[in-house]
mmCIF file of C-alpha atoms in Angstrom:
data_model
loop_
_atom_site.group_PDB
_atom_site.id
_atom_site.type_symbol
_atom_site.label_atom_id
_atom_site.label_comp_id
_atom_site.label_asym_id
_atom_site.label_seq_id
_atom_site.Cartn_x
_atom_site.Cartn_y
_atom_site.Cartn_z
ATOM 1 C CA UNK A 4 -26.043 27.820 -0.437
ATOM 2 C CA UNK A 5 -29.538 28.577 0.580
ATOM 3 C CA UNK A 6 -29.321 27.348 4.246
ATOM 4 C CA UNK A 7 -26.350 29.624 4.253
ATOM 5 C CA UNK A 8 -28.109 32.286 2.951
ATOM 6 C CA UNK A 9 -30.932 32.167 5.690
ATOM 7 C CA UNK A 10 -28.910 31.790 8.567
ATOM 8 C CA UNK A 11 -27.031 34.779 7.302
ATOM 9 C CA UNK A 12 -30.273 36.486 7.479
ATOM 10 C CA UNK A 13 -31.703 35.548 10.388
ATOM 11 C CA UNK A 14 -28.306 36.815 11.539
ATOM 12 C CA UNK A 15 -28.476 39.807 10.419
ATOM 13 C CA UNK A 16 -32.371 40.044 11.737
ATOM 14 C CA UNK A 17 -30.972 39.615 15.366
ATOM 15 C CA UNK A 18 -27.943 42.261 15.508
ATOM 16 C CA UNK A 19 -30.621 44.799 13.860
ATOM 17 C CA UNK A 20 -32.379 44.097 16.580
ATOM 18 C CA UNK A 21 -29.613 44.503 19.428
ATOM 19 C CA UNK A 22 -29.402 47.842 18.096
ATOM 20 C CA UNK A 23 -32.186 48.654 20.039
ATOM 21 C CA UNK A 24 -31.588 45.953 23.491
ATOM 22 C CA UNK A 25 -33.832 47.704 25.613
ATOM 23 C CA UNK A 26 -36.887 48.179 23.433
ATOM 24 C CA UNK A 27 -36.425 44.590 22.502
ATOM 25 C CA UNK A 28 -36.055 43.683 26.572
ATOM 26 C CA UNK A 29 -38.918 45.750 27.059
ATOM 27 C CA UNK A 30 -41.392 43.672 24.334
ATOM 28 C CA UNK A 31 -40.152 40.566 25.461
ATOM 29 C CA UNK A 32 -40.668 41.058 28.892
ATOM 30 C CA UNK A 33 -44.432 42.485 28.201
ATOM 31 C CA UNK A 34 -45.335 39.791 25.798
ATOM 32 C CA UNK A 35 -44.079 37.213 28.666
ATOM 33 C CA UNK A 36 -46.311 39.058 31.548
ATOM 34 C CA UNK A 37 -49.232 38.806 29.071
ATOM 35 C CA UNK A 38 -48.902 34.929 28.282
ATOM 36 C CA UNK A 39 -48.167 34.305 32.090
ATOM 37 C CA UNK A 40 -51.794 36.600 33.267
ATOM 38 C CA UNK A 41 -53.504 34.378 30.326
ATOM 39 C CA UNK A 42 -52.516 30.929 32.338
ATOM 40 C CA UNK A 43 -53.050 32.323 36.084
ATOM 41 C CA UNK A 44 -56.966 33.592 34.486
ATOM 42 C CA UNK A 45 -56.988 30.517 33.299
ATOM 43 C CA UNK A 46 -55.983 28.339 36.698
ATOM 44 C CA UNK A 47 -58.292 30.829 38.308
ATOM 45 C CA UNK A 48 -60.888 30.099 35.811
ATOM 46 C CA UNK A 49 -60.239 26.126 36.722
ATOM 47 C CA UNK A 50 -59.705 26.224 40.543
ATOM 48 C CA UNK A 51 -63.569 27.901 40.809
ATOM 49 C CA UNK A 52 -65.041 24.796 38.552
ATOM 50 C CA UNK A 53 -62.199 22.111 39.585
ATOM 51 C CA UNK A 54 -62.338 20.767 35.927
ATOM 52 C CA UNK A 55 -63.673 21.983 32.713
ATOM 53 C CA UNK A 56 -65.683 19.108 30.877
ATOM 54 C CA UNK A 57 -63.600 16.636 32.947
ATOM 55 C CA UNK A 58 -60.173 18.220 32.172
ATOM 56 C CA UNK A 59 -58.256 19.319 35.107
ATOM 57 C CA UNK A 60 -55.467 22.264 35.078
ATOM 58 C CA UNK A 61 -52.357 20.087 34.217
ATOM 59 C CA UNK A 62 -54.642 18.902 31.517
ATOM 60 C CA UNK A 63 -55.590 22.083 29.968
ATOM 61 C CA UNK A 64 -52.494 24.002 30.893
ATOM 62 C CA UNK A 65 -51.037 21.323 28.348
ATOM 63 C CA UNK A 66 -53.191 22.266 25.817
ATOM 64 C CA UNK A 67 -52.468 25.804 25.773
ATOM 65 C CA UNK A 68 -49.155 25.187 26.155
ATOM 66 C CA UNK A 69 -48.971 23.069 23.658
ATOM 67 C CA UNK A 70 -50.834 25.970 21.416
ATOM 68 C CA UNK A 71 -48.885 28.957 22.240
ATOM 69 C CA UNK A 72 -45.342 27.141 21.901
ATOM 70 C CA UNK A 73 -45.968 25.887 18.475
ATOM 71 C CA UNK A 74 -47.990 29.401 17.490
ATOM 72 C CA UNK A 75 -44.661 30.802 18.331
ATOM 73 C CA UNK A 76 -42.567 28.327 16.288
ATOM 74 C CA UNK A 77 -44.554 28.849 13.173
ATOM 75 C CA UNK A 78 -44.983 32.657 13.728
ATOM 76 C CA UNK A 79 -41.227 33.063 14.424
ATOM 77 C CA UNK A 80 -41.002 32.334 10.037
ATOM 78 C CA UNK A 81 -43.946 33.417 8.669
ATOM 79 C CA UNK A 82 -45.754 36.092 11.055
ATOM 80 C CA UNK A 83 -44.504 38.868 8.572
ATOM 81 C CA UNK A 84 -47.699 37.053 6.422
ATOM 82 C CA UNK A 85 -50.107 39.080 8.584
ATOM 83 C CA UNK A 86 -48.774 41.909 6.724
ATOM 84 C CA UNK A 87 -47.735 40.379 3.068
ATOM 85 C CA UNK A 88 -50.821 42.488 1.654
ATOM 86 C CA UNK A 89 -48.550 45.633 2.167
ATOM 87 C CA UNK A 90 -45.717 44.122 -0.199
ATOM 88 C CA UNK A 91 -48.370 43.232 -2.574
ATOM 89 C CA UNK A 92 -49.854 46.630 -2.885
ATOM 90 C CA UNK A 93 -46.892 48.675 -2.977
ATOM 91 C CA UNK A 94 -44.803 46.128 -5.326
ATOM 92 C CA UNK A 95 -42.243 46.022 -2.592
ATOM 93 C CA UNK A 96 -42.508 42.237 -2.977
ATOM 94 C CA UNK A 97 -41.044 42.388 -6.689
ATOM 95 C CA UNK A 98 -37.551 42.181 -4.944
ATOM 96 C CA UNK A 99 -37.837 38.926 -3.773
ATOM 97 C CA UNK A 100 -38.455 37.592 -6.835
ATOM 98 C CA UNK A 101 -35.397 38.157 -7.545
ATOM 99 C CA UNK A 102 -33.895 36.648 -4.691
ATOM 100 C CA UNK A 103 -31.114 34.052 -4.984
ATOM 101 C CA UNK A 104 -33.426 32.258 -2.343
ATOM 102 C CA UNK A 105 -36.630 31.320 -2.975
ATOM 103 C CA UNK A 106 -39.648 34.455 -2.515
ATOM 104 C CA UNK A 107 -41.229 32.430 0.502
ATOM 105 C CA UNK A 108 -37.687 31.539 1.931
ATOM 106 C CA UNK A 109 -36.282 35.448 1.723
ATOM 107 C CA UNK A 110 -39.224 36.507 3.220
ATOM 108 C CA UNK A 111 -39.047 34.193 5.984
ATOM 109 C CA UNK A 112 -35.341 34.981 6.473
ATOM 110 C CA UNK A 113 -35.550 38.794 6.249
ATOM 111 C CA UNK A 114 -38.554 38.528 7.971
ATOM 112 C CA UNK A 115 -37.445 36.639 10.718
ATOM 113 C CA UNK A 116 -39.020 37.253 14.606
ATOM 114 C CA UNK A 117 -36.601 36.406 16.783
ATOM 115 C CA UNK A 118 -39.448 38.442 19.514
ATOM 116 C CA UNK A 119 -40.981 35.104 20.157
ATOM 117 C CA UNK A 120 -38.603 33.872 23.101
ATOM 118 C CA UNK A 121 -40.819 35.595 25.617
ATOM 119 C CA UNK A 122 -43.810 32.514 23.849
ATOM 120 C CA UNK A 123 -41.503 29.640 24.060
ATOM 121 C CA UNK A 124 -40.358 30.525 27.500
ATOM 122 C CA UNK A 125 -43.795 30.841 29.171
ATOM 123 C CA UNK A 126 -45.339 28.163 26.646
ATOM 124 C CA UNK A 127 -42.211 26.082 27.561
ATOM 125 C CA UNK A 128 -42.516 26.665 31.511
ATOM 126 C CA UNK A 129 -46.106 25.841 32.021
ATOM 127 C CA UNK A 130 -45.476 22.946 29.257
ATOM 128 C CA UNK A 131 -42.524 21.685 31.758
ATOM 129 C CA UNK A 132 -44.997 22.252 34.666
ATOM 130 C CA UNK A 133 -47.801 20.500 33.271
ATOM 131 C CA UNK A 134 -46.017 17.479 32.232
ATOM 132 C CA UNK A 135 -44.577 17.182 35.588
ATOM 133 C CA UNK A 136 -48.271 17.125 36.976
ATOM 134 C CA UNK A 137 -49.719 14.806 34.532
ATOM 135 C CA UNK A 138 -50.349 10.918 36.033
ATOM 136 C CA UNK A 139 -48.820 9.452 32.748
ATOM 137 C CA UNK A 140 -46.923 6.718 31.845
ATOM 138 C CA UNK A 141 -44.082 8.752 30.040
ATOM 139 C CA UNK A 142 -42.517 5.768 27.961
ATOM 140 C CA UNK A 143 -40.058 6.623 25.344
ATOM 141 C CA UNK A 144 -42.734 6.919 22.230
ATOM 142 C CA UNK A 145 -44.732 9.058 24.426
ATOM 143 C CA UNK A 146 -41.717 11.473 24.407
ATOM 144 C CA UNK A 147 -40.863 10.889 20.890
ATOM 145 C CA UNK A 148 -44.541 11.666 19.974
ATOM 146 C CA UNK A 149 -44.917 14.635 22.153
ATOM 147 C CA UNK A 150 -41.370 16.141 20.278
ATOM 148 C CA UNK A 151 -43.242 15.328 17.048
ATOM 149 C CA UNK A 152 -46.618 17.234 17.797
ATOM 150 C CA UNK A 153 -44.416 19.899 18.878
ATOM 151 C CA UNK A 154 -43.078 20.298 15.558
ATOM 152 C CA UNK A 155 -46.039 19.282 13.455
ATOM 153 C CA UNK A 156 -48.246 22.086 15.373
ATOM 154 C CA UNK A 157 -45.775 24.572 14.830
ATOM 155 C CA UNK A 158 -46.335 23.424 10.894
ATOM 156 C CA UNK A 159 -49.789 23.779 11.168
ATOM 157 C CA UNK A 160 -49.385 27.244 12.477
ATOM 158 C CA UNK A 161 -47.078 28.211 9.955
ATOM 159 C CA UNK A 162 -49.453 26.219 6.928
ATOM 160 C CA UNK A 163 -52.162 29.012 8.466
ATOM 161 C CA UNK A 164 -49.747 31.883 7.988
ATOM 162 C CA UNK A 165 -48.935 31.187 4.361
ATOM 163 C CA UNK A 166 -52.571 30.238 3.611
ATOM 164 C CA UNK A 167 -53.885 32.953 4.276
ATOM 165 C CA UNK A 168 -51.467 35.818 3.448
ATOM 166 C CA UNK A 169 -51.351 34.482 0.113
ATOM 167 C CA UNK A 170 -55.038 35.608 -0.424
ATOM 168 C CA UNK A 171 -52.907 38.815 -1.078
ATOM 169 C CA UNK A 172 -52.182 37.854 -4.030
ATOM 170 C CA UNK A 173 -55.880 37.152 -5.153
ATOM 171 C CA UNK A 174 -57.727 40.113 -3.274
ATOM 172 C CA UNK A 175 -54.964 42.264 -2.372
ATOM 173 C CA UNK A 176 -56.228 42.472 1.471
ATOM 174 C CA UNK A 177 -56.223 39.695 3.639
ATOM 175 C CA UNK A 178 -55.927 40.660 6.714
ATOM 176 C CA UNK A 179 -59.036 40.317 7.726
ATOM 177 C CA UNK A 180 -58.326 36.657 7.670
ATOM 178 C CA UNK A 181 -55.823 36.827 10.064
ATOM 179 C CA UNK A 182 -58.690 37.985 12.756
ATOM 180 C CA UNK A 183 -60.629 34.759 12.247
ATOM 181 C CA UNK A 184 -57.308 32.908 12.666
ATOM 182 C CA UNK A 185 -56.981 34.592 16.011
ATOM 183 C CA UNK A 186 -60.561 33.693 17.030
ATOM 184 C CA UNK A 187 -60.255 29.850 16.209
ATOM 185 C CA UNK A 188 -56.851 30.187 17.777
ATOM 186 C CA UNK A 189 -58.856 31.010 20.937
ATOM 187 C CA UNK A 190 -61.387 28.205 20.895
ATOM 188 C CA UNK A 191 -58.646 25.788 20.349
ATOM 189 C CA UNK A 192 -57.040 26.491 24.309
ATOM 190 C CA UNK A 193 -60.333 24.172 25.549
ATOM 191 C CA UNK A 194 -61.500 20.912 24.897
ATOM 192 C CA UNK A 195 -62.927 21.370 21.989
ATOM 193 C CA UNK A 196 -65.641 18.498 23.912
ATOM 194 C CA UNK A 197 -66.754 21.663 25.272
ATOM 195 C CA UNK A 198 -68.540 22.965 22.319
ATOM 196 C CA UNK A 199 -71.212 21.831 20.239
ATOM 197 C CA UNK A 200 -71.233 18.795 17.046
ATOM 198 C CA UNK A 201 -70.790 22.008 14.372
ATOM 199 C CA UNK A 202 -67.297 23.684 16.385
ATOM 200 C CA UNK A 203 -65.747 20.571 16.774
ATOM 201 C CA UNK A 204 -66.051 18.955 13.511
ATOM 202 C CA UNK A 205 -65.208 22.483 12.127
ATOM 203 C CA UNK A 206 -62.105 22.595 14.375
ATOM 204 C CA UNK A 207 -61.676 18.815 13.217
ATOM 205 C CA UNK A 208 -62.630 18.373 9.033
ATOM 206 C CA UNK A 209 -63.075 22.007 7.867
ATOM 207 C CA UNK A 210 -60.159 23.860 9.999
ATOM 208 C CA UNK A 211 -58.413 21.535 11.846
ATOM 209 C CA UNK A 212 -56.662 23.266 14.235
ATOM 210 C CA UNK A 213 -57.517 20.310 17.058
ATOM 211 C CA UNK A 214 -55.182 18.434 15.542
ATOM 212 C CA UNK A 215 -52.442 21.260 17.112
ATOM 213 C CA UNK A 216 -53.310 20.261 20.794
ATOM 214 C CA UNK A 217 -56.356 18.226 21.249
ATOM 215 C CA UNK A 218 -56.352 15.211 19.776
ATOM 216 C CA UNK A 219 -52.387 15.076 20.471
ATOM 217 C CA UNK A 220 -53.291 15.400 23.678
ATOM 218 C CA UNK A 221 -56.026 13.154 24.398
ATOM 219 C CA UNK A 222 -54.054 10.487 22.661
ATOM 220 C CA UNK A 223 -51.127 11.488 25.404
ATOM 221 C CA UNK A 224 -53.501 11.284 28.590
ATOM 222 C CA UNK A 225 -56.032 8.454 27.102
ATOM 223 C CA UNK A 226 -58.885 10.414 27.162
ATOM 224 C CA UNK A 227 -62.147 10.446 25.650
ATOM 225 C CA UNK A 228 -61.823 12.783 22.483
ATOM 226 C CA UNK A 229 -64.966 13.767 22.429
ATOM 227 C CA UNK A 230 -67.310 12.479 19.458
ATOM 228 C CA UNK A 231 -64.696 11.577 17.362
ATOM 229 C CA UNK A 232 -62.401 9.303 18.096
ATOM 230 C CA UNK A 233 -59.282 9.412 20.330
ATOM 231 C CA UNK A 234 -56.559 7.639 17.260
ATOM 232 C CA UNK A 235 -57.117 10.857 15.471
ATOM 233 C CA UNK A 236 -54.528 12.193 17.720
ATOM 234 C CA UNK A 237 -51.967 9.768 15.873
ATOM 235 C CA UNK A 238 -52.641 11.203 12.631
ATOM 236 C CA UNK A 239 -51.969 15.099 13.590
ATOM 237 C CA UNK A 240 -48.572 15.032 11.900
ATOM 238 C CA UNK A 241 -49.732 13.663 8.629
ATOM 239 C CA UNK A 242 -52.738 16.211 8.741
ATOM 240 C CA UNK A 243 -49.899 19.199 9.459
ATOM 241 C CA UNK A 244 -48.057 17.879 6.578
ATOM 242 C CA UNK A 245 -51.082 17.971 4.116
ATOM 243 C CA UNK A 246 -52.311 21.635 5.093
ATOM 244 C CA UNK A 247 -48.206 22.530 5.115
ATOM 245 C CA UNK A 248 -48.586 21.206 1.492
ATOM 246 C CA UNK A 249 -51.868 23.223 0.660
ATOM 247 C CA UNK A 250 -50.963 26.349 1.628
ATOM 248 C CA UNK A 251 -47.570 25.790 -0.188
ATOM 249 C CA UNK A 252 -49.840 25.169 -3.296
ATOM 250 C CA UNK A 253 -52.102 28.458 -2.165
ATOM 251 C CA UNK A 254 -48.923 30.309 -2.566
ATOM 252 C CA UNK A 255 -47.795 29.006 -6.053
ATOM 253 C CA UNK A 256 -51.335 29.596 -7.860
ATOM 254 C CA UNK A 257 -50.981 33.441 -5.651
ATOM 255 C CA UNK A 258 -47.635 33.934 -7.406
ATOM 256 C CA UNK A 259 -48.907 32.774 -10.770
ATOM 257 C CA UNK A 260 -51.320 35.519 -10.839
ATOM 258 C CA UNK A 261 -49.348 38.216 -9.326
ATOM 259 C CA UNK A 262 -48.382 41.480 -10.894
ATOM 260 C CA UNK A 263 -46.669 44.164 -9.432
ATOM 261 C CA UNK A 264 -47.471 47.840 -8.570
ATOM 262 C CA UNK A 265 -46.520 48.846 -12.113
ATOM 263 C CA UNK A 266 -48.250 45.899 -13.988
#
């Protein structure tokens, strides 16, 4: 009944927004010129060093692949978190509460973004490209654990989305949050090598976002991870899991002390 219900949704999400085919066209095809200026700055950015802290452009055009494909699978659900504060303030969110689906689920469903193609076609190309590129010995786990990262990143994307749009609930704002997201988003389409012992165990312990595309990756092309080591790569599922479950847990305690516009 409730898989029903979403899919019915999500339906419903994408004729609303067939209504309006050529603004929709128009987005998609902007968001997909953006994406594809980011990577040619960035192959620019590589072909004038050659390699950036001994990562090539397959190399990092992998990682940022990697990180705007699974940004797009987790923000395809839960973007609409960016703005949850609104629902909060305005009690619009009292009517999922009384939802025959779960709160988090109806919002998902109604709030479904079908605008990410334009991510997981550009992500996907230069993913496709990359791989193509890389000197790797592609055996059949390496595929099966590439398939898995791309799921668990898109996890850990989405863990960030609930996580911190359920602050709404405590402070009423919190989208302010969503701008640091964005910045450690950013740091995360290097080698996080590249930056000092306080990023990258940040990045690793305190926010681990490396585990979307780094450490995936350097377990993938057997390279030095830096100064932690390279099996921590193996682990990025479980880790996507864990913060999945936290923010999951973030949202329960938000709901617990939530009361609407009119009390």
């Amino acid at each position: 009944m409730g898989l029903s219900l979403f899919l019915r949704f999500v339906l419903y999400k994408f004729k609303s927004q067939m209504e309006y085919r050529g603004a929709f066209l128009i987005g998609i095809w902007g968001q997909g010129l953006g994406y594809v200026a980011d990577f040619v700055v960035l192959w620019l950015l590589v072909q004038k060093f050659q390699t950036i802290n001994g990562w090539n452009w397959s190399e990092i055009a992998l990682l940022v692949s990697l990180n705007v494909f699974t940004y797009a699978l987790g923000a395809s659900f839960f973007y609409h978190m960016t703005g949850f504060d609104s629902l909060v303030i305005s009690g619009g969110f009292d009517r999922y509460l009384t939802s025959p689906l779960h709160p988090l689920t109806h919002l998902s469903a109604n709030q479904f973004n079908i605008g990410y193609i334009a991510h997981f076609i550009v992500a996907g190309s230069f993913l496709i490209l990359s791989l193509v590129q890389l000197e790797t010995d592609w055996s059949i786990a390496t595929i099966f654990f590439l398939g898995v990262v791309l799921v668990s990143g898109g996890l850990m994307h989405a863990a960030a989305f609930i996580f911190l749009g359920s602050w709404a609930f405590i402070f009423t704002s919190s989208q302010f949050l969503f701008t640091l997201y964005g910045a450690l988003r950013d740091f995360i389409s290097y080698p996080i090598s590249i930056y000092g012992f306080f990023v990258q165990t940040l990045l690793t312990f305190g926010i681990p976002f490396a585990f979307i595309n780094y450490y995936p990756s350097v377990v993938i092309l057997s390279k030095d991870g830096g100064i932690f080591p390279t099996w921590l790569g193996l682990i990025a599922p479980l880790v996507a899991v864990a913060c999945f479950l936290l923010s999951l847990l973030m949202w329960f305690y938000g709901i617990k002390r939530y009361q609407s516009a009119g009390g």
